[in-house]
Coordinates of N, CA and C in Angstrom, one line a residue:
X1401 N 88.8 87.4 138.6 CA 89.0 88.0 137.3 C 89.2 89.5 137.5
X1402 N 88.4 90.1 138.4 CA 88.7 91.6 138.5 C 90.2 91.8 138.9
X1403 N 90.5 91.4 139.5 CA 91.8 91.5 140.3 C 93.4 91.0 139.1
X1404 N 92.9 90.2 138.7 CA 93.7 90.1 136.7 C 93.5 91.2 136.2
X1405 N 92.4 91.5 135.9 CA 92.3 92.6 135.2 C 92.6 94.0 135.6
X1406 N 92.6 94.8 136.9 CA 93.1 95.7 137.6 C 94.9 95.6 137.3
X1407 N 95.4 94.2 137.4 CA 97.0 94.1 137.6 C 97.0 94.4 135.9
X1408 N 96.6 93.7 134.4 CA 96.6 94.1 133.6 C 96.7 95.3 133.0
X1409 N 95.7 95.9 133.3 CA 95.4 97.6 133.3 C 96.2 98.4 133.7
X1410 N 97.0 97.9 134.7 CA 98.0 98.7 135.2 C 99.6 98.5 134.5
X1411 N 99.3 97.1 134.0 CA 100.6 97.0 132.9 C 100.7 97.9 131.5
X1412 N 99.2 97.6 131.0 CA 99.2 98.3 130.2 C 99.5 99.9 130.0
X1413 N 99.7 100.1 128.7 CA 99.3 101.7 128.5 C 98.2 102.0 127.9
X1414 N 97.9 103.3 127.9 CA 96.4 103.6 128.1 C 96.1 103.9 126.7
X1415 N 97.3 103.6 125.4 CA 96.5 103.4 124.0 C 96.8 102.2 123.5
X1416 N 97.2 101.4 123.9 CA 97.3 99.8 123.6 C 95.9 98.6 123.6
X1417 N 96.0 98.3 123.4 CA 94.8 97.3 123.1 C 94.8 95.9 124.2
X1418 N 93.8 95.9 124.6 CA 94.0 94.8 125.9 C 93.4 93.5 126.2
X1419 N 94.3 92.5 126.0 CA 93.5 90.7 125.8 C 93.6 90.4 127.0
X1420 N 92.3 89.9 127.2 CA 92.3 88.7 128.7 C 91.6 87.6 127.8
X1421 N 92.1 86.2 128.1 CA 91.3 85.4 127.6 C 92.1 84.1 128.0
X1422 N 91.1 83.2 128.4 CA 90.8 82.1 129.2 C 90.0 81.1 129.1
X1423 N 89.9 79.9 129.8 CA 88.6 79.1 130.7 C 88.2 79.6 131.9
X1424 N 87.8 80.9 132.2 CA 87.4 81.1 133.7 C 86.2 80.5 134.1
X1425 N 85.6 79.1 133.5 CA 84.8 78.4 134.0 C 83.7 79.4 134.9
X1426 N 83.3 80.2 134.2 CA 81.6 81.5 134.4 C 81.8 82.3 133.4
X1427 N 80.5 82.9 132.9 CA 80.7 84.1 132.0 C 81.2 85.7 133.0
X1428 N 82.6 85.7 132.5 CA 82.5 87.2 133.0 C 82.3 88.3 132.3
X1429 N 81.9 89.2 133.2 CA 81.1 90.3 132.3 C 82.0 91.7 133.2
X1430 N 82.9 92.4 131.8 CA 83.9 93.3 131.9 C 83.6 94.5 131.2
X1431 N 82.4 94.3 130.7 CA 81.7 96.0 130.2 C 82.1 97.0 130.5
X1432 N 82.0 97.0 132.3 CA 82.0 98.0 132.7 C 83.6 98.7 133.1
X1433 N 84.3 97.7 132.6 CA 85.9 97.9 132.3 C 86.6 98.5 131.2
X1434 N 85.2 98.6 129.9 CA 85.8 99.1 128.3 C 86.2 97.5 127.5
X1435 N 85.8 96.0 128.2 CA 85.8 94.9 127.5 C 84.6 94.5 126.7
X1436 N 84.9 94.2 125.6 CA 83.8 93.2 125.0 C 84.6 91.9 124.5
X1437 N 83.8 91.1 124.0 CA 84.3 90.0 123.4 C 84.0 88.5 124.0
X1438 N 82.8 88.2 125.0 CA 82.9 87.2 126.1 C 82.6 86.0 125.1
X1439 N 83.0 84.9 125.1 CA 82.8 83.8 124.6 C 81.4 82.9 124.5
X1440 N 81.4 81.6 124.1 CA 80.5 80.7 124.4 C 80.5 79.6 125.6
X1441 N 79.9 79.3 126.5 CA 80.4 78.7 128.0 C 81.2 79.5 128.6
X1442 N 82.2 78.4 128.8 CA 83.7 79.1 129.7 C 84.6 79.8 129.3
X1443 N 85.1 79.9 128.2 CA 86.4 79.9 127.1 C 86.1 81.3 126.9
X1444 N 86.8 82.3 126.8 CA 86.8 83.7 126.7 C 87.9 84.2 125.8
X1445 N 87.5 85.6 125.1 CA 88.2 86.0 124.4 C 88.1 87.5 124.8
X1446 N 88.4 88.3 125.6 CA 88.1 89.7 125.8 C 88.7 90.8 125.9
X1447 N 88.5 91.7 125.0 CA 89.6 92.8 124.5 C 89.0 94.0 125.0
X1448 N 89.4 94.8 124.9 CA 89.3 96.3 125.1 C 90.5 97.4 123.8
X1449 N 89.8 98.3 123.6 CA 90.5 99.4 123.0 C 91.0 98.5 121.2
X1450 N 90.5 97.8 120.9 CA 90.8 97.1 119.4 C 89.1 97.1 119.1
X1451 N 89.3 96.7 117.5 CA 88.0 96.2 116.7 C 88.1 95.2 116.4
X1452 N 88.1 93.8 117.4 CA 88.1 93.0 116.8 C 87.4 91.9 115.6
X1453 N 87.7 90.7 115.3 CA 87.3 89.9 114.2 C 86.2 89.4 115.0
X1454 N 85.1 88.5 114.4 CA 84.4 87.8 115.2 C 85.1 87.1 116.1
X1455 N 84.3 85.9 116.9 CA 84.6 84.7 117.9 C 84.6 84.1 117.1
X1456 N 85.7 82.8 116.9 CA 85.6 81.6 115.9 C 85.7 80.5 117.6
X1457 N 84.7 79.7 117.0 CA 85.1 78.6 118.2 C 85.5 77.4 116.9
X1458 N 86.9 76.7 117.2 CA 87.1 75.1 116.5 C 85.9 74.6 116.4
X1459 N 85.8 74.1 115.2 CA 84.8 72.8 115.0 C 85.5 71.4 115.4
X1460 N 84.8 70.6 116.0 CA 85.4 69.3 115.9 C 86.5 68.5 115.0
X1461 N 86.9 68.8 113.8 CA 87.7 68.6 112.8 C 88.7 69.6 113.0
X1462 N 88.7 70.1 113.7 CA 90.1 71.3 113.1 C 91.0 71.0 114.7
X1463 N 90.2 69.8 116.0 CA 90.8 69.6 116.5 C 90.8 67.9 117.0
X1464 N 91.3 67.6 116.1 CA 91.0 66.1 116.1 C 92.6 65.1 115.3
X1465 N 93.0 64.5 116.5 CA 94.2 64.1 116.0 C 94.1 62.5 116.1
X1466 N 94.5 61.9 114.5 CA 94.3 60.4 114.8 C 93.2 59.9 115.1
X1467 N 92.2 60.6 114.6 CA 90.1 60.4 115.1 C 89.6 60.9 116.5
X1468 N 90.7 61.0 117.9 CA 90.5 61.8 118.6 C 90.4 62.9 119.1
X1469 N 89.7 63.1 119.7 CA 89.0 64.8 119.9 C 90.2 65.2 121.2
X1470 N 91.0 66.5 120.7 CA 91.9 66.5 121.6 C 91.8 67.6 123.4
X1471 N 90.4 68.0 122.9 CA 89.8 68.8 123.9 C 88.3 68.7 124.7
X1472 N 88.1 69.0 125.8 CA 86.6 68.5 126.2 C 86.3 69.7 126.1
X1473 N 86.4 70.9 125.3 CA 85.6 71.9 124.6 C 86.4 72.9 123.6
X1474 N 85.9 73.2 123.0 CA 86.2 73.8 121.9 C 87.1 74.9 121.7
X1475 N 88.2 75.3 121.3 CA 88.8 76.1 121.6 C 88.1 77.6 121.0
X1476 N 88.5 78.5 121.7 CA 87.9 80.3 120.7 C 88.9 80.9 120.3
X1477 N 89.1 81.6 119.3 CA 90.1 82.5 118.8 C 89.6 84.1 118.3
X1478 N 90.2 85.1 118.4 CA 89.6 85.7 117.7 C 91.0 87.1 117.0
X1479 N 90.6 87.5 116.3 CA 91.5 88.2 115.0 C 91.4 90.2 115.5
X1480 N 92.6 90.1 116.3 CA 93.1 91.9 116.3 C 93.0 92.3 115.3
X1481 N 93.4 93.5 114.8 CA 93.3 94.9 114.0 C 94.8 95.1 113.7

């Protein structure tokens, strides 16, 4: 993850607002990068330089097709500025 995030950083410009977000199956912790935003389990939502919305994780209904649950975890989303 550091090593994403160093190549990101370097894409970016330095007043843009910056998403990493994933299943990196661990909690990473990018604090010390100017990220917040780490998810519930694996699933990540992590920004820098924005305000963002809360974490919404799906509820079981909003991902469920034909009575099937289409995921073995919940997806996260979260809402830029």
């Amino acid at each position: 993850v550091e090593n994403a995030v160093e190549h990101l950083l370097d894409l970016a410009r330095p007043d843009e607002p910056v998403v990493l977000a994933g299943d990196f199956n661990f909690m990473p912790d990018l604090r010390h990068r100017g990220f917040t935003g780490e998810g519930p389990g694996i699933d990540h939502v992590l920004i820098r330089g924005d305000d963002p919305g809360p974490l919404v994780v799906w509820p079981d209904g909003r991902r469920r097709l034909n009575g099937m649950l289409l995921s073995d975890h919940a997806p996260v989303e979260r809402t830029l500025q």
